[in-house]
mmCIF file of C-alpha atoms and ligand atoms in Angstrom:
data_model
loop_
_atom_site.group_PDB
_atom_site.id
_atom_site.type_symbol
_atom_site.label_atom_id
_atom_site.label_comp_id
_atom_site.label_asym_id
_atom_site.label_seq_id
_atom_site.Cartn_x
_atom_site.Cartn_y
_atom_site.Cartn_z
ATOM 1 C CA UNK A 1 12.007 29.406 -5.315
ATOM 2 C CA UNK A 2 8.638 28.310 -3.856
ATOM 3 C CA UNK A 3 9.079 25.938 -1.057
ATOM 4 C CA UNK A 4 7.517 22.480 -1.632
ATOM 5 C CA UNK A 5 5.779 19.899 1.031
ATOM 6 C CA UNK A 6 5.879 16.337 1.135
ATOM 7 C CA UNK A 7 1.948 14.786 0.002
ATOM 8 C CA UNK A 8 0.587 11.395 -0.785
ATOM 9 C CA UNK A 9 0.114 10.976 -4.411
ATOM 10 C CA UNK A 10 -0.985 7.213 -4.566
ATOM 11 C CA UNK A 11 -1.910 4.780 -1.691
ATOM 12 C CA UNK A 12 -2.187 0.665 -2.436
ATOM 13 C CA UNK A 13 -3.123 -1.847 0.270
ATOM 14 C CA UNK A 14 -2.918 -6.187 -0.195
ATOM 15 C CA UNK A 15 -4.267 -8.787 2.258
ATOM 16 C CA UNK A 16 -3.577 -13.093 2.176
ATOM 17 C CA UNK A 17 -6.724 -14.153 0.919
ATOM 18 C CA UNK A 18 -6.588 -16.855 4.344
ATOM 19 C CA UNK A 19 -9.494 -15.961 6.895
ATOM 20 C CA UNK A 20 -9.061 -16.823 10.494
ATOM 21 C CA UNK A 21 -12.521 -16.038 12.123
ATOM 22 C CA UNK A 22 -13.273 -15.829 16.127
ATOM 23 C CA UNK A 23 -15.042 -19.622 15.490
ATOM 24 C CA UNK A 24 -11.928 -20.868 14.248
ATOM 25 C CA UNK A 25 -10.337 -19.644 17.138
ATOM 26 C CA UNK A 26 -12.854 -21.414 19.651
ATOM 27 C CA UNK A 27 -11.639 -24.165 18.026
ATOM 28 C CA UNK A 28 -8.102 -23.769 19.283
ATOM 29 C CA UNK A 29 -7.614 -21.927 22.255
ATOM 30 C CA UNK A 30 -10.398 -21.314 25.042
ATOM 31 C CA UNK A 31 -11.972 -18.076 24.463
ATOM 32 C CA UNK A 32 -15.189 -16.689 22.658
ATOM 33 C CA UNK A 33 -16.498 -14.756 19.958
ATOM 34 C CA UNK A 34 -18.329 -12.816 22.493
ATOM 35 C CA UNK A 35 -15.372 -11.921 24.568
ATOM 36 C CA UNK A 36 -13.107 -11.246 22.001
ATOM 37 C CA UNK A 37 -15.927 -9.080 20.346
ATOM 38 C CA UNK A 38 -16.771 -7.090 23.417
ATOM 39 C CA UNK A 39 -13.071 -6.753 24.495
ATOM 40 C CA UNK A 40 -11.216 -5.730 21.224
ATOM 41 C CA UNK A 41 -14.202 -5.046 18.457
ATOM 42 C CA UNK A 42 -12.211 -7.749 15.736
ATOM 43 C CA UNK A 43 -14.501 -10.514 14.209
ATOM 44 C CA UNK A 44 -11.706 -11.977 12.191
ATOM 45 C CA UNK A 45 -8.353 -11.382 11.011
ATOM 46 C CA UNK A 46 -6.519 -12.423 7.552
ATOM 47 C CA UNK A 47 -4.058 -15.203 7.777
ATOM 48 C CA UNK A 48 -1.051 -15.785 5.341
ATOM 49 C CA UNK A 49 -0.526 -19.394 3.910
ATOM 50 C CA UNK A 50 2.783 -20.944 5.263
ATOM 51 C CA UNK A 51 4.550 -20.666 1.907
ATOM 52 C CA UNK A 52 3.447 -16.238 1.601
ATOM 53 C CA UNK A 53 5.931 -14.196 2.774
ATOM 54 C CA UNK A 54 6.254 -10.036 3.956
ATOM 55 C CA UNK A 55 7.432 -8.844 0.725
ATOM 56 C CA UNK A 56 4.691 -9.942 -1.722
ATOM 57 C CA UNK A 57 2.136 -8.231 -0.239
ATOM 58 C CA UNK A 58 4.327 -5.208 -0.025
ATOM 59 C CA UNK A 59 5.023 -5.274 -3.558
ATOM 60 C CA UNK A 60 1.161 -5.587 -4.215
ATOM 61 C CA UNK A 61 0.417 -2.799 -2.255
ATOM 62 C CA UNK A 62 3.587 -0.619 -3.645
ATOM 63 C CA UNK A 63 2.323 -1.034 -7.247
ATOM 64 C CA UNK A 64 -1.226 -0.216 -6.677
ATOM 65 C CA UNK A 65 0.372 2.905 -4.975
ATOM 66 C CA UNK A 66 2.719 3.624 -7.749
ATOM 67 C CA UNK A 67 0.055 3.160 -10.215
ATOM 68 C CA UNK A 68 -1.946 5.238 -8.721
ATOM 69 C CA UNK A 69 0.376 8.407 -7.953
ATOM 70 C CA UNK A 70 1.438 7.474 -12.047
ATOM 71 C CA UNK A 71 4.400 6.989 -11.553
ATOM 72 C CA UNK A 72 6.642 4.346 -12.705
ATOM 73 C CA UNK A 73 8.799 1.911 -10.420
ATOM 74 C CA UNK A 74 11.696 3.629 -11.622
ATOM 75 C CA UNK A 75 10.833 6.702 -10.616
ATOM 76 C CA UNK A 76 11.127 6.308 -7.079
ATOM 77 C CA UNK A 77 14.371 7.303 -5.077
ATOM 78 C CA UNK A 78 13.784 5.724 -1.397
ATOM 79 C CA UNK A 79 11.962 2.655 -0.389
ATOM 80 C CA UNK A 80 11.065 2.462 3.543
ATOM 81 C CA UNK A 81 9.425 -0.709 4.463
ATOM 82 C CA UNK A 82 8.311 -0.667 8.069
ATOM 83 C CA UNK A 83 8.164 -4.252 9.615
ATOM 84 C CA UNK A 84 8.332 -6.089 12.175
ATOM 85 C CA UNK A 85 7.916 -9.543 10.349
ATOM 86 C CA UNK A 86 10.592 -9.466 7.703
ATOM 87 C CA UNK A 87 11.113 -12.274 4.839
ATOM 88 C CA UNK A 88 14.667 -12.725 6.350
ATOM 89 C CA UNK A 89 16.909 -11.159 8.893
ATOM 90 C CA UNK A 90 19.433 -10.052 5.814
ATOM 91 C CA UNK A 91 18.746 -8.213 2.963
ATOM 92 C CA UNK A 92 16.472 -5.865 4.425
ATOM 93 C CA UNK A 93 12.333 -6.624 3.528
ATOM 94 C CA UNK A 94 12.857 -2.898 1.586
ATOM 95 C CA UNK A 95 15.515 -4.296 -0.724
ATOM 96 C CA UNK A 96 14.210 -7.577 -1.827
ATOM 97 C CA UNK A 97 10.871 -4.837 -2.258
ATOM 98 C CA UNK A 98 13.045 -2.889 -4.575
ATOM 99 C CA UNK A 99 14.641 -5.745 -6.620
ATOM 100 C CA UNK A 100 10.871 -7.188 -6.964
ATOM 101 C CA UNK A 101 9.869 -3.443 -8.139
ATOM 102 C CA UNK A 102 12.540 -2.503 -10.479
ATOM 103 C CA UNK A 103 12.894 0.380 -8.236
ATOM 104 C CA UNK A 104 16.337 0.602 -9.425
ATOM 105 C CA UNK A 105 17.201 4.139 -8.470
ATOM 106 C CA UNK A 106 15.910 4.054 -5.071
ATOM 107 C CA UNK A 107 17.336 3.635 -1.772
ATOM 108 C CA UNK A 108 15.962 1.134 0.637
ATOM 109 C CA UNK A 109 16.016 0.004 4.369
ATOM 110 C CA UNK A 110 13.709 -1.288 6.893
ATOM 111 C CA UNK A 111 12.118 0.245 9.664
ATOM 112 C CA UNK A 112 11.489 -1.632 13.125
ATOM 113 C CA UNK A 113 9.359 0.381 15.324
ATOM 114 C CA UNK A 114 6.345 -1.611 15.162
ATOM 115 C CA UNK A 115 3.139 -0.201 15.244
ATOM 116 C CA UNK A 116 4.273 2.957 14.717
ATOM 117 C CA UNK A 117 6.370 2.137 11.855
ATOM 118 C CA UNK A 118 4.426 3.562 8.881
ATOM 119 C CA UNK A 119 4.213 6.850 10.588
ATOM 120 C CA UNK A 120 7.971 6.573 11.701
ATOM 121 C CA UNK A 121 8.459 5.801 7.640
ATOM 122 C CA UNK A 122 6.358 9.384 6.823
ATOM 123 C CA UNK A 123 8.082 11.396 9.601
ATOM 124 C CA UNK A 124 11.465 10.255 8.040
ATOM 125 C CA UNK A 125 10.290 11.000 4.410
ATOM 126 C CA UNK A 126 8.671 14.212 5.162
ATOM 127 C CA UNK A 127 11.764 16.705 5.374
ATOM 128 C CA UNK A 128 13.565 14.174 3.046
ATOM 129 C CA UNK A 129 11.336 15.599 0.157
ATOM 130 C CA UNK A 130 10.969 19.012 1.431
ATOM 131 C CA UNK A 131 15.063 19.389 1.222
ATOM 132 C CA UNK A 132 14.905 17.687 -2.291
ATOM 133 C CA UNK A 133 17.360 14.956 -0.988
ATOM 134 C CA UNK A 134 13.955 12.321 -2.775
ATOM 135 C CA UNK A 135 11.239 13.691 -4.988
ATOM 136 C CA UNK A 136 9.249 9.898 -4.541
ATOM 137 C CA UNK A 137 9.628 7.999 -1.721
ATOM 138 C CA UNK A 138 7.599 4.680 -1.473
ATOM 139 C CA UNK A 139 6.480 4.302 2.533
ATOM 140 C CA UNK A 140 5.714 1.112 3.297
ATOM 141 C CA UNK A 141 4.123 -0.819 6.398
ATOM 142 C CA UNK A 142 3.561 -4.457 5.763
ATOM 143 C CA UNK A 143 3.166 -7.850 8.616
ATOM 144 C CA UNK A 144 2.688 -11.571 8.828
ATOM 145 C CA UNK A 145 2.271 -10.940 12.563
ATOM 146 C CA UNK A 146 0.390 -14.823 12.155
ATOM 147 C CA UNK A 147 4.019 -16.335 11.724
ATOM 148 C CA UNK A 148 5.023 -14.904 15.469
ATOM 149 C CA UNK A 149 1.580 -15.670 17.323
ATOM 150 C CA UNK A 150 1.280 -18.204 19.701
ATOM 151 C CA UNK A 151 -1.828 -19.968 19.098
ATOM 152 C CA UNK A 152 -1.751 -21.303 22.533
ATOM 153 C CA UNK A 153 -1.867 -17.848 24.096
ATOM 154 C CA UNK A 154 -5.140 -16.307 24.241
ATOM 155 C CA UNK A 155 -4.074 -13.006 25.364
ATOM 156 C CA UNK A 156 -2.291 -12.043 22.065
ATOM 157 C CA UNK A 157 -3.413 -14.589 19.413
ATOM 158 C CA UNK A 158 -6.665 -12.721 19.233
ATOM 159 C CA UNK A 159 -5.771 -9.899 18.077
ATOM 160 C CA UNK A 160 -3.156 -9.924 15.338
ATOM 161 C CA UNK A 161 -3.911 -10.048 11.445
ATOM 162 C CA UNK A 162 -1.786 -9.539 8.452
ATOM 163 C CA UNK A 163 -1.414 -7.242 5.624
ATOM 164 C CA UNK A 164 0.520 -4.750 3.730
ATOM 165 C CA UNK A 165 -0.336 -0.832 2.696
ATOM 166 C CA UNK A 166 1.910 1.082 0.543
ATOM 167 C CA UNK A 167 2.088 5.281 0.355
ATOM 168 C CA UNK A 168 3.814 7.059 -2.159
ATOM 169 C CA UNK A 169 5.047 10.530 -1.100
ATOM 170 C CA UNK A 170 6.424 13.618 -3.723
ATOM 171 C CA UNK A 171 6.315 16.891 -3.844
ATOM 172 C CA UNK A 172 3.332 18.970 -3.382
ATOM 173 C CA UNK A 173 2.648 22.936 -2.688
ATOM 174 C CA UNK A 174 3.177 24.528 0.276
ATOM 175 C CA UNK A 175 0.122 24.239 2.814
ATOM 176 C CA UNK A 176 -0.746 20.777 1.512
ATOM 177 C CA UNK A 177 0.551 17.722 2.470
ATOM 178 C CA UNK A 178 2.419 16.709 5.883
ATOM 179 C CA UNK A 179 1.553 19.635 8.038
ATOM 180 C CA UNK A 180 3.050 17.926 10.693
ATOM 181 C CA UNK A 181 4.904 14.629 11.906
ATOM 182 C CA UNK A 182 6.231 13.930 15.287
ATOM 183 C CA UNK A 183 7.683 10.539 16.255
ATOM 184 C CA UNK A 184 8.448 9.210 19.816
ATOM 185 C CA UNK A 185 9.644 6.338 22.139
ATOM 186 C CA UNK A 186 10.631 5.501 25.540
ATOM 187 C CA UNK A 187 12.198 1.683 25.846
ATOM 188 C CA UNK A 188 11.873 1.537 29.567
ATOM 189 C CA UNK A 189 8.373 -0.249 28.308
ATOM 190 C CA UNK A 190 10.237 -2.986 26.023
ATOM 191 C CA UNK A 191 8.431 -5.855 28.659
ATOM 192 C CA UNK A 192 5.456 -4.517 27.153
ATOM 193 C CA UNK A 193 5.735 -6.370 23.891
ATOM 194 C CA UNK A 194 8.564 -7.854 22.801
ATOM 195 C CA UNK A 195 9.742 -11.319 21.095
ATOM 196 C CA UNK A 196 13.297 -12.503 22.230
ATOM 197 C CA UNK A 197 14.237 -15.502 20.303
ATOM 198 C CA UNK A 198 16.420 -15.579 17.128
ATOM 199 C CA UNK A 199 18.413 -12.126 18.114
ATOM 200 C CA UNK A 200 22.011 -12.034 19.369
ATOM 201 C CA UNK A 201 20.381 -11.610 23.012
ATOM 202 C CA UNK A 202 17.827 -14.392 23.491
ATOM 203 C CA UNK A 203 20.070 -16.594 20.870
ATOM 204 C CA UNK A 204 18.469 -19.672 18.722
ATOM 205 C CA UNK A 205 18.497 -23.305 18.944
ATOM 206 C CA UNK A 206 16.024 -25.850 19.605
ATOM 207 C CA UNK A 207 15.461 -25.157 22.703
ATOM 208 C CA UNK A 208 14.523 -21.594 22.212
ATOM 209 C CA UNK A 209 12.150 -22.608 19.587
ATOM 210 C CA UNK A 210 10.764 -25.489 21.318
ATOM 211 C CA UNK A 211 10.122 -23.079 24.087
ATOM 212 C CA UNK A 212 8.330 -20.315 21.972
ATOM 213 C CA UNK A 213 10.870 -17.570 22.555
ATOM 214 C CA UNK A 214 9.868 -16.021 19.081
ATOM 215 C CA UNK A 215 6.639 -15.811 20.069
ATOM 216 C CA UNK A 216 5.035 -12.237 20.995
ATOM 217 C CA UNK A 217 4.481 -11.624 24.552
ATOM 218 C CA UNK A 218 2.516 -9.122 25.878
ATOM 219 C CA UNK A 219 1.119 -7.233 28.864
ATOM 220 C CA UNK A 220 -1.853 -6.332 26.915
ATOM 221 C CA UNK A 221 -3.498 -4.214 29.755
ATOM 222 C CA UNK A 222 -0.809 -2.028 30.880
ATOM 223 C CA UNK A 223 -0.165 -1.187 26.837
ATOM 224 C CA UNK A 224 -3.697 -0.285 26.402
ATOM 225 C CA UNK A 225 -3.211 2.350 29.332
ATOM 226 C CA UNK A 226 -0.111 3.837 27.176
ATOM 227 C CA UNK A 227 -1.804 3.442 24.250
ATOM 228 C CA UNK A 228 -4.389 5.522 25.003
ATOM 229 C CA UNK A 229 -2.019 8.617 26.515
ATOM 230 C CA UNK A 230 0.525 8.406 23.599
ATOM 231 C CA UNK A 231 -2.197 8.495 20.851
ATOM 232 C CA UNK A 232 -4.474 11.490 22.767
ATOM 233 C CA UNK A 233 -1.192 13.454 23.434
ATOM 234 C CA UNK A 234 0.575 12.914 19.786
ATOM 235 C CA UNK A 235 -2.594 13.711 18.108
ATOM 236 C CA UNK A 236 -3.023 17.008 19.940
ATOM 237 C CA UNK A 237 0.547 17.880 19.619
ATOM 238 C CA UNK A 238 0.661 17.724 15.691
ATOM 239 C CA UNK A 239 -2.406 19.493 15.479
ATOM 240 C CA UNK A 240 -1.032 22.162 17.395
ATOM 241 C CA UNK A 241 2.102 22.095 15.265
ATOM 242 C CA UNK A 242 -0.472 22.417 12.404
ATOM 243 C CA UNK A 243 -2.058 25.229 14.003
ATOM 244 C CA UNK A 244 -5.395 23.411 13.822
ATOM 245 C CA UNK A 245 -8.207 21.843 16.138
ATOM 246 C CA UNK A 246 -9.423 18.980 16.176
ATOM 247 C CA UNK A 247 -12.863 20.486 15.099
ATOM 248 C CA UNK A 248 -10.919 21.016 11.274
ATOM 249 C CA UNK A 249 -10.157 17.024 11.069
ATOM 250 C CA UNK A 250 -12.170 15.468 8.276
ATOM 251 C CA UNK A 251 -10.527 11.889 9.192
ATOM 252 C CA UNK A 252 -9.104 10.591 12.112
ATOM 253 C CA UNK A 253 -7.038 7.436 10.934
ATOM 254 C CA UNK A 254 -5.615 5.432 14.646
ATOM 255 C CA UNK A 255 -3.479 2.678 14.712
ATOM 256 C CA UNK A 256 -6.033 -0.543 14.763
ATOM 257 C CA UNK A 257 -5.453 -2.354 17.807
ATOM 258 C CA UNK A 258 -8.519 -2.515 20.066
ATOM 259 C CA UNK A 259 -11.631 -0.488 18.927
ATOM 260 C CA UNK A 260 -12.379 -0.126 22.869
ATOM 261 C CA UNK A 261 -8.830 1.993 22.233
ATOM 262 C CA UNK A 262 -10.144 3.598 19.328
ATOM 263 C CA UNK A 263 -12.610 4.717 21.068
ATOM 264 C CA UNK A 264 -10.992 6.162 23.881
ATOM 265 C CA UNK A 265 -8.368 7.912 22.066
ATOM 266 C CA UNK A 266 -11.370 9.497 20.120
ATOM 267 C CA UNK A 267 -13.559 10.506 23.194
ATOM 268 C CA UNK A 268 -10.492 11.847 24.991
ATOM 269 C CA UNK A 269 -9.926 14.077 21.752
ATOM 270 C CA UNK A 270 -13.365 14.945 21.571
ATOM 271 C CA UNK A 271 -14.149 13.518 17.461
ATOM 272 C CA UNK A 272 -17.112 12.582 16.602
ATOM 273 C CA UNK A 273 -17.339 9.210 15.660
ATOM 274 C CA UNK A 274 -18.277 9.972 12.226
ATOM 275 C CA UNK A 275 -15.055 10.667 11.149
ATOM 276 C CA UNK A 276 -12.869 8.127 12.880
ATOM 277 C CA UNK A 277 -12.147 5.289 10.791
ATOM 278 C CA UNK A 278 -12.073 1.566 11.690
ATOM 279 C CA UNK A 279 -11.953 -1.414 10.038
ATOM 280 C CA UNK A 280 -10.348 -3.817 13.161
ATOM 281 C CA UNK A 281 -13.816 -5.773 13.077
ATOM 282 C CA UNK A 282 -12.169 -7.435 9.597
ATOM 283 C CA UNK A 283 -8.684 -6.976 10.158
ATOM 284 C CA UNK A 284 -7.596 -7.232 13.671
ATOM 285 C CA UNK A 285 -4.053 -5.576 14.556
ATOM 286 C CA UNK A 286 -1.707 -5.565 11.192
ATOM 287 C CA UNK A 287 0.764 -3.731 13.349
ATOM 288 C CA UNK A 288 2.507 -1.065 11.041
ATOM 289 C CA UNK A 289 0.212 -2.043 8.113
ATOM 290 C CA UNK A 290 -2.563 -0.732 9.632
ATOM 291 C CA UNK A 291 -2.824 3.062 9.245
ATOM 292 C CA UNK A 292 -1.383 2.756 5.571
ATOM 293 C CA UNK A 293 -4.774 0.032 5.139
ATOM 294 C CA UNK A 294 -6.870 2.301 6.878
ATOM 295 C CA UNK A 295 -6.049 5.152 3.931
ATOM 296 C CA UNK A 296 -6.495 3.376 0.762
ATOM 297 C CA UNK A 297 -9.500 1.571 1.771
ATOM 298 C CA UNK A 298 -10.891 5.773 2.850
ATOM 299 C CA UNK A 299 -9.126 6.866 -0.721
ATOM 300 C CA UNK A 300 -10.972 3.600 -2.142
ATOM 301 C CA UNK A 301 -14.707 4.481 -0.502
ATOM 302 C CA UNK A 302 -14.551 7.843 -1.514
ATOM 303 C CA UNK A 303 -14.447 9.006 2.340
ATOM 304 C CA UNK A 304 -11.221 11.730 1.143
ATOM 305 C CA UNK A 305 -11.709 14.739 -0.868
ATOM 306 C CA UNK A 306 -9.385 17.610 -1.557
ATOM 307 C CA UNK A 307 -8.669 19.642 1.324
ATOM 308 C CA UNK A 308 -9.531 17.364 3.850
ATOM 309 C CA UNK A 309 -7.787 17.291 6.948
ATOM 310 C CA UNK A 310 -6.716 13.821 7.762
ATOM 311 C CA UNK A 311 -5.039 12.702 11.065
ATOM 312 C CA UNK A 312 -3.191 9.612 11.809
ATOM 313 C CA UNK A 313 -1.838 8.541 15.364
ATOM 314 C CA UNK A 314 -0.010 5.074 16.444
ATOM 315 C CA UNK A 315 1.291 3.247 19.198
ATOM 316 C CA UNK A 316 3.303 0.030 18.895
ATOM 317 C CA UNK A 317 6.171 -2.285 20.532
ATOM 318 C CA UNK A 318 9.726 -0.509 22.303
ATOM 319 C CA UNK A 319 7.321 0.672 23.374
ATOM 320 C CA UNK A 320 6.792 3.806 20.253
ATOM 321 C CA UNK A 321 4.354 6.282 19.301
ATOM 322 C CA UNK A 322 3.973 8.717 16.186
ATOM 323 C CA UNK A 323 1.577 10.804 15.079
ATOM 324 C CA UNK A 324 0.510 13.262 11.496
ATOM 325 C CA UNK A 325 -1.824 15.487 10.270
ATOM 326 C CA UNK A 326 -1.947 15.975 6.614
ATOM 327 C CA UNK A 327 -4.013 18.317 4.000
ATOM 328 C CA UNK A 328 -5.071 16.166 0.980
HETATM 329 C C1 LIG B 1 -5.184 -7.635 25.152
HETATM 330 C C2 LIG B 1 -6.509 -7.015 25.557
HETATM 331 C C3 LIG B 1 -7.544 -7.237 24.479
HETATM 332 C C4 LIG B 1 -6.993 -7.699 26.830
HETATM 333 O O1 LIG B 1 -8.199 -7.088 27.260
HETATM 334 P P1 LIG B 1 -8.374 -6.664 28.784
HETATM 335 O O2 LIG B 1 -9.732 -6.148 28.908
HETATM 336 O O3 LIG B 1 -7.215 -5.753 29.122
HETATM 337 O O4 LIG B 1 -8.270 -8.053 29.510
HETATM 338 P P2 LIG B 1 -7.231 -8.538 30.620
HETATM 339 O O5 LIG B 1 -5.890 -8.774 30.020
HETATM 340 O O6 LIG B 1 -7.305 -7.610 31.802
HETATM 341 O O7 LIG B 1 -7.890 -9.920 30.997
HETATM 342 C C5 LIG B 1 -9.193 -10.014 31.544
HETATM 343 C C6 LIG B 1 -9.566 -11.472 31.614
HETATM 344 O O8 LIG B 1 -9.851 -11.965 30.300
HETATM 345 C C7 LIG B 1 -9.071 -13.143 30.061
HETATM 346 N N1 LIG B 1 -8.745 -13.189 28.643
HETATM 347 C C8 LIG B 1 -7.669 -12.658 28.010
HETATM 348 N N2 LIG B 1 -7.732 -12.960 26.703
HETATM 349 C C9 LIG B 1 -8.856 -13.679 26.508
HETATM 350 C C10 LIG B 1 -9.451 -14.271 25.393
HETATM 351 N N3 LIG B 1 -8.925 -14.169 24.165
HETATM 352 N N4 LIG B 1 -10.614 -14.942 25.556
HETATM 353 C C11 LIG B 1 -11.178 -15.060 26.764
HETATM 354 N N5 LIG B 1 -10.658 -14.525 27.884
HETATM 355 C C12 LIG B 1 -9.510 -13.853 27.754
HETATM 356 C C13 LIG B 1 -7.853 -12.980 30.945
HETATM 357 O O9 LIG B 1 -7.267 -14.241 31.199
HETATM 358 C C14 LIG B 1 -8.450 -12.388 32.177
HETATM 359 O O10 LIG B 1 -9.064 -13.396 32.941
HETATM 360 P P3 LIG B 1 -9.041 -13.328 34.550
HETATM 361 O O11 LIG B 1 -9.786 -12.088 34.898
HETATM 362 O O12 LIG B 1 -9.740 -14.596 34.914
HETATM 363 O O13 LIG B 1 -7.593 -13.287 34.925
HETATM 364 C C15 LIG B 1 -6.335 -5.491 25.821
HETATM 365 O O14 LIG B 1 -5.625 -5.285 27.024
HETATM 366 C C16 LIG B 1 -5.617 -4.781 24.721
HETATM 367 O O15 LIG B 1 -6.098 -4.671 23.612
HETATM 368 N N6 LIG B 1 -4.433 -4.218 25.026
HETATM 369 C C17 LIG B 1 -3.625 -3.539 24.045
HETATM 370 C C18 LIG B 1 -2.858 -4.572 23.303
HETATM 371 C C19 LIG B 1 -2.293 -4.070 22.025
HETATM 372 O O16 LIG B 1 -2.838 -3.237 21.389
HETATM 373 N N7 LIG B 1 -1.149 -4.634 21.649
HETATM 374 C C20 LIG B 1 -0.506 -4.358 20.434
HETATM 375 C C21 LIG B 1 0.277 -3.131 20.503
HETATM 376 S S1 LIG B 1 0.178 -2.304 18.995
#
């Protein structure tokens, strides 16, 4: 029998329609457009209204990506939503994504790696498909990282947007597809980024709320410094797996977090520009929405053709890291 991969057949992405530009956030909390242009590359971010929640945009996303593999909601056998910002702490984000879809032969569960979620979502559904335990899985990374923000902290309310992007993954012949997928982590980082409030550890009340617990903290400089590593060494390590150089990507998708990152990850690997794809100047950081984004809007400007080689790498919270090279 001829052995199978695990491709993209359809990609869908869905944003609030809310803008929050850099002026609006002179407005609230002392910084600039200039610094926050110079120091992370993101002009403005999209901003959910207080009664939007995670799953809507996922579902808008998932249908677009349904649609577009043609494929109907039924058809799909395994719904993984990565997300850090559920719609509740129980059912999973995944299954109120599946009762929304009609999905009603498919698995479903959450993912909570941040970041790196989408990619954690592909490494998972990769062999998955290629042992025929799911012929469709629906990968999903979608975030209203606004909800956890702290508009009083400059350091971190800068940067995050939200979003969702959807992927839908079957089978496809052997030498397409996921080439290779490799996902990571090392939690002696968690200070890094991390929210305590509302889990069994940091507990809720009044006080924890009055005191921002569920707010994001971050050490936004040491990340960067991991950031870059984890991304460089991932992205060389499934190319390797791939048995490719990074002369035969077409596309070079990163996780958007700081395009001074982006940029570092790319120089380090030696891409041209050209093919390294950012859209953080719109967007911000959508956290594990952003790589599945960053592919529809390239499969919606015509920037991927068949037989490119595209390569996605990511870095988030615990702290994690995950990385993929794919032939479309
Ligand atoms: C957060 C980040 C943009 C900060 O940029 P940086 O160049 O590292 O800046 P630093 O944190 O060293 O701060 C430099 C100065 O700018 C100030 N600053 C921080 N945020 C600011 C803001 N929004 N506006 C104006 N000044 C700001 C700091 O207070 C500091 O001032 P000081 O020198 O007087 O103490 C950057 O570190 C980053 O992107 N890190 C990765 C974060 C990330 O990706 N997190 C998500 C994980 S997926």
């Amino acid at each position: 029998m001829a052995k199978t991969n695990a491709g993209i057949l359809g990609t869908g992405h869905s944003y609030p329609e809310g803008i929050l530009t850099n002026a609006d956030l002179e407005k609230i909390v002392d910084t600039s457009d200039e610094w926050i242009t110079t120091r992370t590359g993101i002009k403005q971010r999209r901003k959910a209204a207080p009664n939007e929640y995670t799953s809507q945009f996922a579902v808008r996303a998932s249908c677009e990506a349904i649609e577009r593999a043609e494929l109907k909601a039924a058809d799909i056998d395994l719904i993984l939503c990565a997300t850090v910002t559920p719609d509740q702490i129980l059912p999973s984000t995944a299954c109120l994504i599946q009762a929304q879809l009609g999905a009603n032969n498919a698995a479903a569960m959450d993912i909570v790696a941040a970041c790196s979620g989408f990619l954690y979502g592909l490494a998972l559904a990769d062999p998955m498909i290629r042992a025929g335990q799911s012929k469709y899985a629906l990968v999903i990374g979608a975030e209203i990282l606004t909800r956890y923000v702290d508009y009083t902290d400059r350091g971190t309310c800068v940067l995050f947007g939200d979003g969702a992007g959807a992927a839908v993954l079957g089978p496809v012949e052997e030498g397409r597809g996921i080439l290779a997928a490799k996902i990571c982590s090392d939690g002696r980082y968690e200070e890094q980024l991390y929210a305590r409030g509302g889990g069994t550890k940091g507990g809720f009340s009044a006080e924890t709320i009055a005191r921002g617990d569920h707010f994001f903290k971050m050490k936004g400089n040491e990340l960067f410094k991991v950031a870059v590593r984890s991304m460089t060494d991932i992205s060389r390590e499934v190319l390797d797996q791939a048995g490719l150089k990074t002369e035969d990507v077409s596309l070079f998708i990163p996780h958007q977090a700081n395009q001074r990152i982006t940029d570092a990850v790319a120089n380090k690997l030696d891409v041209d520009n050209s093919i390294v794809y950012s859209n953080i100047a719109m967007h911000g950081n959508t956290s594990s929405a952003s790589i599945p984004i960053g592919l529809d809007e390239c499969v919606e400007a015509g920037r991927v053709h068949d037989g490119d080689v595209i390569l996605m790498a990511s870095f988030g919270g615990g702290v994690t890291w995950g990385g993929a090279v794919m032939r479309w």
